[in-house]
PDB file of C-alpha atoms in Angstrom:
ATOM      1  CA  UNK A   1      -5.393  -8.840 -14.633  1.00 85.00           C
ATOM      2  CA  UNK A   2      -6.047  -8.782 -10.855  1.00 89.00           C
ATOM      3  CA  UNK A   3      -8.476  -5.744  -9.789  1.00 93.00           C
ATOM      4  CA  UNK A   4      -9.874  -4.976  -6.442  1.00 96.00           C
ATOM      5  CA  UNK A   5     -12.559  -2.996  -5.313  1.00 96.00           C
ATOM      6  CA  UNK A   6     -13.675  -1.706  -2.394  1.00 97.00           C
ATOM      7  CA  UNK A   7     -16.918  -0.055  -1.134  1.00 96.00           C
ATOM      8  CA  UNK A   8     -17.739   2.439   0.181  1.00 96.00           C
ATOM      9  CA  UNK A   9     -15.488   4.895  -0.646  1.00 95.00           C
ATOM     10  CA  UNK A  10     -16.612   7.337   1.730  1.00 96.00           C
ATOM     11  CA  UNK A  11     -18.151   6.461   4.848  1.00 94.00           C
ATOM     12  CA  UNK A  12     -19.133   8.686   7.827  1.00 95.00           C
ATOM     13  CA  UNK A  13     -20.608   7.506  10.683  1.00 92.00           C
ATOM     14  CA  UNK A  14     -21.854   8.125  14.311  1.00 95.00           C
ATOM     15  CA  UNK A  15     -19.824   7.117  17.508  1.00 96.00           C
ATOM     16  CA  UNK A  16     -20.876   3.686  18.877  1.00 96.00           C
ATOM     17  CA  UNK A  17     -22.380   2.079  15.161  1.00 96.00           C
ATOM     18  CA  UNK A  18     -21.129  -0.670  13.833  1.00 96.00           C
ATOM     19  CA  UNK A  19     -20.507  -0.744  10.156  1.00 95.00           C
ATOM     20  CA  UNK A  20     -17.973  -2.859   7.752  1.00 97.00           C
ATOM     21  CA  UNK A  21     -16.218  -2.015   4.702  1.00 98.00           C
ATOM     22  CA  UNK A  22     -16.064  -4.458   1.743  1.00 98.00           C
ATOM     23  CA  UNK A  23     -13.095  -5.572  -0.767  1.00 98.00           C
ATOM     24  CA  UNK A  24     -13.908  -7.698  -3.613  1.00 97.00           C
ATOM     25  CA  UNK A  25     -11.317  -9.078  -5.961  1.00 96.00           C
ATOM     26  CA  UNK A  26     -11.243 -10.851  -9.172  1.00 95.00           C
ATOM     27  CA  UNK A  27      -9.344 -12.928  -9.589  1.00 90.00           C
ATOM     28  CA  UNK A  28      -7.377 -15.869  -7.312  1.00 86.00           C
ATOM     29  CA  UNK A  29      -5.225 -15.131  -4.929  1.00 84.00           C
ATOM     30  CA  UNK A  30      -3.344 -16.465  -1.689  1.00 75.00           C
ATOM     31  CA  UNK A  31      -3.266 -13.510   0.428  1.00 86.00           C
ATOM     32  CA  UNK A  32      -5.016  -9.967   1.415  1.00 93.00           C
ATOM     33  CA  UNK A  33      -4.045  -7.304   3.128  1.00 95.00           C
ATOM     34  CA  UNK A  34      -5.542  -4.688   5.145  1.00 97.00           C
ATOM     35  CA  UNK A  35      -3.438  -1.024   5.874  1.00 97.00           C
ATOM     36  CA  UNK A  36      -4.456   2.258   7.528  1.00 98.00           C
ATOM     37  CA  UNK A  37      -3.713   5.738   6.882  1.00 97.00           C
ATOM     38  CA  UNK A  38      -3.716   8.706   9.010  1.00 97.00           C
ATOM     39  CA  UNK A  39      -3.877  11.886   6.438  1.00 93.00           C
ATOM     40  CA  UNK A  40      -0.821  12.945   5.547  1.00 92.00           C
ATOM     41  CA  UNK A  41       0.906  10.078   6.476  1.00 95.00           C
ATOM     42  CA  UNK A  42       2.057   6.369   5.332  1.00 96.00           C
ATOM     43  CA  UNK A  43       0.458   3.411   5.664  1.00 97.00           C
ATOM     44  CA  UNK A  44       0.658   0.942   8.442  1.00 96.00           C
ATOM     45  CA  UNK A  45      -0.106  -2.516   8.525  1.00 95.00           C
ATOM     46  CA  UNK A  46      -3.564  -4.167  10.292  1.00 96.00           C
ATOM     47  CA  UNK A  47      -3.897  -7.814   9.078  1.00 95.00           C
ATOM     48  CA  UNK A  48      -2.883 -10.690   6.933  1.00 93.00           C
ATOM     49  CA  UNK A  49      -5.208 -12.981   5.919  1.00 93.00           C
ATOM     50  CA  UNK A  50      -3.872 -16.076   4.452  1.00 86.00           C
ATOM     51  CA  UNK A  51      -7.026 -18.688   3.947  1.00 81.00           C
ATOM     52  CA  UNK A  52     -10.197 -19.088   3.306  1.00 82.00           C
ATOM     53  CA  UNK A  53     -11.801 -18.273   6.500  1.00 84.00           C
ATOM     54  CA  UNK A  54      -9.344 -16.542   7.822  1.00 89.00           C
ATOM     55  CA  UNK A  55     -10.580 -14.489  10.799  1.00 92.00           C
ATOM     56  CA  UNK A  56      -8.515 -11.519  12.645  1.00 95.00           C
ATOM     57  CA  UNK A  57      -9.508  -9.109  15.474  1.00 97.00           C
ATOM     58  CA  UNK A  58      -7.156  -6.449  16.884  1.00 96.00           C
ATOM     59  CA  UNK A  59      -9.506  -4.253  19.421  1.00 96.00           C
ATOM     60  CA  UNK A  60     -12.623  -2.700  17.439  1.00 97.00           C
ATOM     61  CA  UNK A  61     -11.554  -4.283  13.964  1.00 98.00           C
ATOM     62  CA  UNK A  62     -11.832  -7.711  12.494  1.00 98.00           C
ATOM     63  CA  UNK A  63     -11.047  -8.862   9.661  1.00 97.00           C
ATOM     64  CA  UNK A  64     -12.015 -11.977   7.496  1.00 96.00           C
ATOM     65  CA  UNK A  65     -11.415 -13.668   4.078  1.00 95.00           C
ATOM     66  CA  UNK A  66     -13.729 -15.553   1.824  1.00 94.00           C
ATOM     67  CA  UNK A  67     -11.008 -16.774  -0.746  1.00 91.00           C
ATOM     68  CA  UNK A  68     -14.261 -18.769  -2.424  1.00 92.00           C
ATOM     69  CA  UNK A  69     -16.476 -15.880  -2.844  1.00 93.00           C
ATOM     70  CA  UNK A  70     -13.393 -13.081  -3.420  1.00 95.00           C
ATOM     71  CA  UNK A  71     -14.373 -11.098  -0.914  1.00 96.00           C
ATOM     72  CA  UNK A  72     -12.818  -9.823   1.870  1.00 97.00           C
ATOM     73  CA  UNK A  73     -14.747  -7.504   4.903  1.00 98.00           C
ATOM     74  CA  UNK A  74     -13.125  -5.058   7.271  1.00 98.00           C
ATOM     75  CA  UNK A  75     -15.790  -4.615  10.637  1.00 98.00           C
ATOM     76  CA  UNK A  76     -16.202  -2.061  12.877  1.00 97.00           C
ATOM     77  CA  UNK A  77     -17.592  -2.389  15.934  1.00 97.00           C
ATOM     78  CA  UNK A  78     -18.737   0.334  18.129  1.00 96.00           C
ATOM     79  CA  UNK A  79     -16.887   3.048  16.160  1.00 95.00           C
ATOM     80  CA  UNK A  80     -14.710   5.910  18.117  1.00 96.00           C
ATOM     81  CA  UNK A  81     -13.015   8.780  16.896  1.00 95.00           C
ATOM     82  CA  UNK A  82      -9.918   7.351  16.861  1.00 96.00           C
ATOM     83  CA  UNK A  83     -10.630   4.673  14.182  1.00 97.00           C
ATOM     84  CA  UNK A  84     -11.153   7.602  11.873  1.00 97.00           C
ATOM     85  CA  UNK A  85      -8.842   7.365   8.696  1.00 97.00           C
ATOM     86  CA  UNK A  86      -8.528   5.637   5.424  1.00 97.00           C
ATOM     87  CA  UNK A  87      -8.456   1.735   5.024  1.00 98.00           C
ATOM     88  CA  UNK A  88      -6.976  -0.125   1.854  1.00 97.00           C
ATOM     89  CA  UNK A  89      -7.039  -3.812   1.569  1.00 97.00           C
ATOM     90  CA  UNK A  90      -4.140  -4.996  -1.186  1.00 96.00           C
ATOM     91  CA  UNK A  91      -4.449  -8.279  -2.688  1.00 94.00           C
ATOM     92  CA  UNK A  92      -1.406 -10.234  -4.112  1.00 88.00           C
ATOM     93  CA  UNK A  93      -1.014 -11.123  -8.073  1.00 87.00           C
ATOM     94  CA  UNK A  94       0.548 -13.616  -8.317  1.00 82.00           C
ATOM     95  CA  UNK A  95       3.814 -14.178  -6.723  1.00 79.00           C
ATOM     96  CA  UNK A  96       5.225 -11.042  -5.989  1.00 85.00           C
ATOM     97  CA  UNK A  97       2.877  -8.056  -6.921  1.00 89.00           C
ATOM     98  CA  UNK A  98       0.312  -6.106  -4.352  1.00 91.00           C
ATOM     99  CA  UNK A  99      -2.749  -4.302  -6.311  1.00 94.00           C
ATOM    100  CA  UNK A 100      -4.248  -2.260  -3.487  1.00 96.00           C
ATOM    101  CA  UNK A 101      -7.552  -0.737  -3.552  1.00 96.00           C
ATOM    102  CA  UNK A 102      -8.807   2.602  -3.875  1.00 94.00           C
ATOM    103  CA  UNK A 103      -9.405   2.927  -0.139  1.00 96.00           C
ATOM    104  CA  UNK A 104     -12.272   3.689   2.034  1.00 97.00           C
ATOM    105  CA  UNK A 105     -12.127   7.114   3.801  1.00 96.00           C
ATOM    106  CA  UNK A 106     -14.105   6.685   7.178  1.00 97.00           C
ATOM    107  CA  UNK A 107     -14.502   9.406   9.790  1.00 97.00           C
ATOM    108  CA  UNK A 108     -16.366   8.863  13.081  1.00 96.00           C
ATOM    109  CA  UNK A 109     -18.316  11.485  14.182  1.00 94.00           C
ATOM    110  CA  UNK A 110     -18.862  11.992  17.788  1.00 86.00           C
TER     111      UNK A 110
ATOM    112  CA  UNK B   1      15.891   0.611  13.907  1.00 78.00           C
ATOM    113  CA  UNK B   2      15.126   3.291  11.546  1.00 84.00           C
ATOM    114  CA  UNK B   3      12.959   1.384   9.826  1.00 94.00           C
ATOM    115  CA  UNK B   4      12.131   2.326   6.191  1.00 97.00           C
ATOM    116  CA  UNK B   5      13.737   6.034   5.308  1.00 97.00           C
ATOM    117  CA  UNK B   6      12.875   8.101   2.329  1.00 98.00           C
ATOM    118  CA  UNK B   7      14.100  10.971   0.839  1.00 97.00           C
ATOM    119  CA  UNK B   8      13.841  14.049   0.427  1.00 98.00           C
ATOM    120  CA  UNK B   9      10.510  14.374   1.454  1.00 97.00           C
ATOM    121  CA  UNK B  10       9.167  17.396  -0.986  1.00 97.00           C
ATOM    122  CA  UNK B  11      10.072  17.935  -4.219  1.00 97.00           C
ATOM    123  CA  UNK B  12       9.589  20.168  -6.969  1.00 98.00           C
ATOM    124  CA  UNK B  13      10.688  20.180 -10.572  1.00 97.00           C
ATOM    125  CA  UNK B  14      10.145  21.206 -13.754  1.00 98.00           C
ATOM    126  CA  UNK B  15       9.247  19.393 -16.793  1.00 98.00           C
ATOM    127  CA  UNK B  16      11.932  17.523 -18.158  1.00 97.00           C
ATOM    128  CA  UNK B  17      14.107  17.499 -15.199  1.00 97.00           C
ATOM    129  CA  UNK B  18      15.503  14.511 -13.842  1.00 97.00           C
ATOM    130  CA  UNK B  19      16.174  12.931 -10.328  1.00 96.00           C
ATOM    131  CA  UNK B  20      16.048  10.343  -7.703  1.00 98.00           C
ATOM    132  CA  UNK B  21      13.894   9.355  -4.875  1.00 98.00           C
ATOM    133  CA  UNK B  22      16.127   7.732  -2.222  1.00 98.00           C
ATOM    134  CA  UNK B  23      15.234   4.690  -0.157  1.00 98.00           C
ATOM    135  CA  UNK B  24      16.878   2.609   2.463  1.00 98.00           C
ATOM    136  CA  UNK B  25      15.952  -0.093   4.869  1.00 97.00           C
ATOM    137  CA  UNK B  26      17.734  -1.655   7.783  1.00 95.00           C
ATOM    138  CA  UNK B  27      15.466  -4.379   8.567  1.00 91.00           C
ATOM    139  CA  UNK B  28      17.623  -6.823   6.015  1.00 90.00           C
ATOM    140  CA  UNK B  29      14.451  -6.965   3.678  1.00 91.00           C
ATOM    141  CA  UNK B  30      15.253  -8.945   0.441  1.00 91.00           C
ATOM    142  CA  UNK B  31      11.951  -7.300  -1.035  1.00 92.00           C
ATOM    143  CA  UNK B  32      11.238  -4.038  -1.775  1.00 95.00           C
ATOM    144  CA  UNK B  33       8.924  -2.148  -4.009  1.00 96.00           C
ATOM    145  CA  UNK B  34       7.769   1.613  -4.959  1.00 98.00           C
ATOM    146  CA  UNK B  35       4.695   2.680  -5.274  1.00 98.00           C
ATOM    147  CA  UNK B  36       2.754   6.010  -6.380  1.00 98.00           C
ATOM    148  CA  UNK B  37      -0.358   7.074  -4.426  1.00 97.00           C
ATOM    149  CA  UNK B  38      -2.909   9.309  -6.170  1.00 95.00           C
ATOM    150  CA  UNK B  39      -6.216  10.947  -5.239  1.00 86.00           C
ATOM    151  CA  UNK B  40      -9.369   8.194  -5.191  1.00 80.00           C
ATOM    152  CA  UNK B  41      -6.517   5.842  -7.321  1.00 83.00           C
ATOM    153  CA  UNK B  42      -5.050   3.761  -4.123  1.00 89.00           C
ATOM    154  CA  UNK B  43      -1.650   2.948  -4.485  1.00 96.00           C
ATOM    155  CA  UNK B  44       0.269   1.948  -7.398  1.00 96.00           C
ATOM    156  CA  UNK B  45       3.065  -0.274  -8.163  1.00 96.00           C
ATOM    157  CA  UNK B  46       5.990   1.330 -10.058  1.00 97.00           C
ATOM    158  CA  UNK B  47       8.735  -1.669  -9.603  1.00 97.00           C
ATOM    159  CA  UNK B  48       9.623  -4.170  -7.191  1.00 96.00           C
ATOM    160  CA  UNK B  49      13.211  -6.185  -6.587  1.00 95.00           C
ATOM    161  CA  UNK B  50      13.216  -9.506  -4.505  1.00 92.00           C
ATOM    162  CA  UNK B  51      16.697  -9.232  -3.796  1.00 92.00           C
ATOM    163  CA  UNK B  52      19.782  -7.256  -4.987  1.00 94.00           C
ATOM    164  CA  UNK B  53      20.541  -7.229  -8.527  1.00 95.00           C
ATOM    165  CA  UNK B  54      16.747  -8.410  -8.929  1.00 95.00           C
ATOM    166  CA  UNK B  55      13.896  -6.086 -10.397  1.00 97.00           C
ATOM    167  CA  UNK B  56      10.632  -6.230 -12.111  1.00 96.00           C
ATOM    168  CA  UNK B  57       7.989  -4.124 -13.244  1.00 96.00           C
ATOM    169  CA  UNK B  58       5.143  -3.505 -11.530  1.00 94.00           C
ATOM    170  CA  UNK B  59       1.442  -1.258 -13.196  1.00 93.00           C
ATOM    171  CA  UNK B  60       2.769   1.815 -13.584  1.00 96.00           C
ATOM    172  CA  UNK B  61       6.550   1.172 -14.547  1.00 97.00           C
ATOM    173  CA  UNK B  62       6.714   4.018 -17.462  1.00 97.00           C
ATOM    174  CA  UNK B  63       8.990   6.945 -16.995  1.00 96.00           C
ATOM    175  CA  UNK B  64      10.458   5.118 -13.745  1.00 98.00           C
ATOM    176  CA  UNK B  65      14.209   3.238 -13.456  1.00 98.00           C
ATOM    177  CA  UNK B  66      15.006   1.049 -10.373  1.00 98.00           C
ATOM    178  CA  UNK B  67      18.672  -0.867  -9.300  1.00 96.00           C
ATOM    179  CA  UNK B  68      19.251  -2.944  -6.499  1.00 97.00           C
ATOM    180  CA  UNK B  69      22.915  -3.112  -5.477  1.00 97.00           C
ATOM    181  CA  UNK B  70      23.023  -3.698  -1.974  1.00 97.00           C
ATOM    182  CA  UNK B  71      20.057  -5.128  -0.096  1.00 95.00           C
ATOM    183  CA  UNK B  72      19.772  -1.634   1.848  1.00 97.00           C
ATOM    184  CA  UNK B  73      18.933   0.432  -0.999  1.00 98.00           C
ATOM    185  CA  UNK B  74      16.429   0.809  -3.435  1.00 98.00           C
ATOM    186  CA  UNK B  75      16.029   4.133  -5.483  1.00 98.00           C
ATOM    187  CA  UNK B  76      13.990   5.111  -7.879  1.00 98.00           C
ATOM    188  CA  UNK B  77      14.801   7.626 -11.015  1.00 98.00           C
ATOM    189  CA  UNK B  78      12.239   9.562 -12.694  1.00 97.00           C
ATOM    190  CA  UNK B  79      14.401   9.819 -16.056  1.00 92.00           C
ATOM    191  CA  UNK B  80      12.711  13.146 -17.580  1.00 97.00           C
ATOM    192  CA  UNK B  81       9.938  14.168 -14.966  1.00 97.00           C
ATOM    193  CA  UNK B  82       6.188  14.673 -16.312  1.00 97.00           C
ATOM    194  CA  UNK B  83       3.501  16.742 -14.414  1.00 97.00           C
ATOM    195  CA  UNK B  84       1.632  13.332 -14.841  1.00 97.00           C
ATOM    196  CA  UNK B  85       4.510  12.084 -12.301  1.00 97.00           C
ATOM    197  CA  UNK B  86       3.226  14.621  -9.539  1.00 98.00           C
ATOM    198  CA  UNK B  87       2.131  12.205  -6.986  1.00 98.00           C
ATOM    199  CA  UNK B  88       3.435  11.015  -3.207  1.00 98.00           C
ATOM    200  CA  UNK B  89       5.676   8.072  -3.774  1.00 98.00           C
ATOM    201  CA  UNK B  90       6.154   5.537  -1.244  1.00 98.00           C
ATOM    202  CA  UNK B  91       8.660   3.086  -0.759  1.00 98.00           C
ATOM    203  CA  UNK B  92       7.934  -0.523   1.264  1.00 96.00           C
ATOM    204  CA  UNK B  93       9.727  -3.434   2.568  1.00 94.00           C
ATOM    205  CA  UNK B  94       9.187  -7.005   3.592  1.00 91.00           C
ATOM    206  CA  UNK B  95      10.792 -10.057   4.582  1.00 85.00           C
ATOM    207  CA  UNK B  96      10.656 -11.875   1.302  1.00 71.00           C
ATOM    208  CA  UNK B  97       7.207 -11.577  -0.126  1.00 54.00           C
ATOM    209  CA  UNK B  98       6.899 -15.386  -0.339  1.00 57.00           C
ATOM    210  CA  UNK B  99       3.885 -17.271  -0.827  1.00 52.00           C
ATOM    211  CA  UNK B 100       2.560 -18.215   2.554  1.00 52.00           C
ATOM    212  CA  UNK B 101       4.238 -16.143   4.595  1.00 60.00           C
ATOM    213  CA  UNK B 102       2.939 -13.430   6.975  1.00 64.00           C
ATOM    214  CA  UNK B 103       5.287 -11.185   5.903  1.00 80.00           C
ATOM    215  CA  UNK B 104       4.029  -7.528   5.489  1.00 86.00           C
ATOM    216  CA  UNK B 105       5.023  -4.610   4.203  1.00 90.00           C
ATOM    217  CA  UNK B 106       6.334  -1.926   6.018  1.00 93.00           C
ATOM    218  CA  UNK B 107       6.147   1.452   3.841  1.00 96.00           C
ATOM    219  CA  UNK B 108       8.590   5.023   4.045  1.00 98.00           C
ATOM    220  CA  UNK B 109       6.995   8.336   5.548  1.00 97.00           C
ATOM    221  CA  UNK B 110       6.476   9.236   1.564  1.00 97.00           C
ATOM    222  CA  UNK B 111       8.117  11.925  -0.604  1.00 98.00           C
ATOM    223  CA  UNK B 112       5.387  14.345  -1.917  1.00 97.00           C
ATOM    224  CA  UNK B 113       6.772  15.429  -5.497  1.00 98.00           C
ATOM    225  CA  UNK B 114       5.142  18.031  -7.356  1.00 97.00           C
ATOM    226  CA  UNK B 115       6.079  18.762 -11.363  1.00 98.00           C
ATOM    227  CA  UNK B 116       5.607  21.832 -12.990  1.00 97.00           C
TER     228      UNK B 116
END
């Protein structure tokens, strides 16, 4: 049974660090996913990563894939305020079911 | 487009009580899936369906019915509600869910449902 795990749970840090959030998964799998969510609100999509090295960068975030090592990272760089919310990866089992994580809560503080 | 739509999006019932979450999609999505989201538990998958007529189980299928009959629409009943069912249910759609694609999902605003 597929489980994935992420770390930390909680993170709060200062405007301008860089930090990155980790997702670690157990067993094999062809593609990860990485969602945000605003409180209060649904989830919206932030990368696919299909290979082993993947590599993805929208603005302040990239994200990569380590397919050998199960192990995906979500980076921050230069945090702002705005980034503030909680980030799930989601793996896929097998062909057609996503296991998410339990999220990472991250708030910025300016 | 609307998107995915969900409703209603607060609920309350009692124990025992039955009902169903409605959800719709216009973006001709042959997959869809529900999911339950619970404090420091990430999301959960209820059921899925790959196409109409088509549905599985996903973790947490217990207490929960799904049908498919049109690609559109995918509810969810919660046959005899349990305060273990309070939770904020999300729907979610994709392209097909294939292997090797770069399809994602695309989830519903949520429907918060609360049993007493």
């Amino acid at each position: 049974e597929l489980k994935v795990e992420q770390n930390p749970l909680f993170l709060s840090m200062q405007e301008g660090k860089n930090y990155t959030i980790y997702c670690n998964y157990s067993t094999t799998s062809d593609r990860l996913y990485w969602y945000r969510q605003d409180p209060g609100k649904s989830l919206e999509s932030l990368f696919v990563l299909l290979s082993n090295g993947a590599v993805k960068q929208e603005g302040r975030l990239m994200a990569s894939l380590d397919t050998k090592a199960r192990l995906s990272t979500l980076h921050i760089t230069a945090a702002v305020h705005d980034l503030s919310a909680t980030y799930f990866c989601a793996v896929l089992s097998g062909t057609y079911k996503y296991i998410f994580g339990t999220g990472t809560r991250l708030k910025v503080l300016a | 487009n609307a998107g995915v739509t969900q409703t209603p999006k607060f609920q309350v019932l009692k124990t025992g009580q039955s009902m169903t979450l409605q959800c719709a999609q216009d973006m001709n999505h042959e997959y869809m899936s529900w999911y339950r989201q619970d404090p420091g538990m990430g999301l959960r998958l209820i059921h899925y369906s790959v196409g109409a007529g088509i549905t599985d189980q996903g973790e947490v299928p217990n207490g929960y019915n799904v049908s498919r009959s049109t690609t559109e629409d995918f509810p969810l009943r919660l046959l005899s509600a349990a305060p273990s069912q309070t939770s904020v249910y999300f729907c979610a759609s994709s392209y097909s869910g294939v292997v090797g694609s770069t399809d994602t999902q695309y989830f519903g605003p949520g429907t918060r449902l609360t049993v007493l």
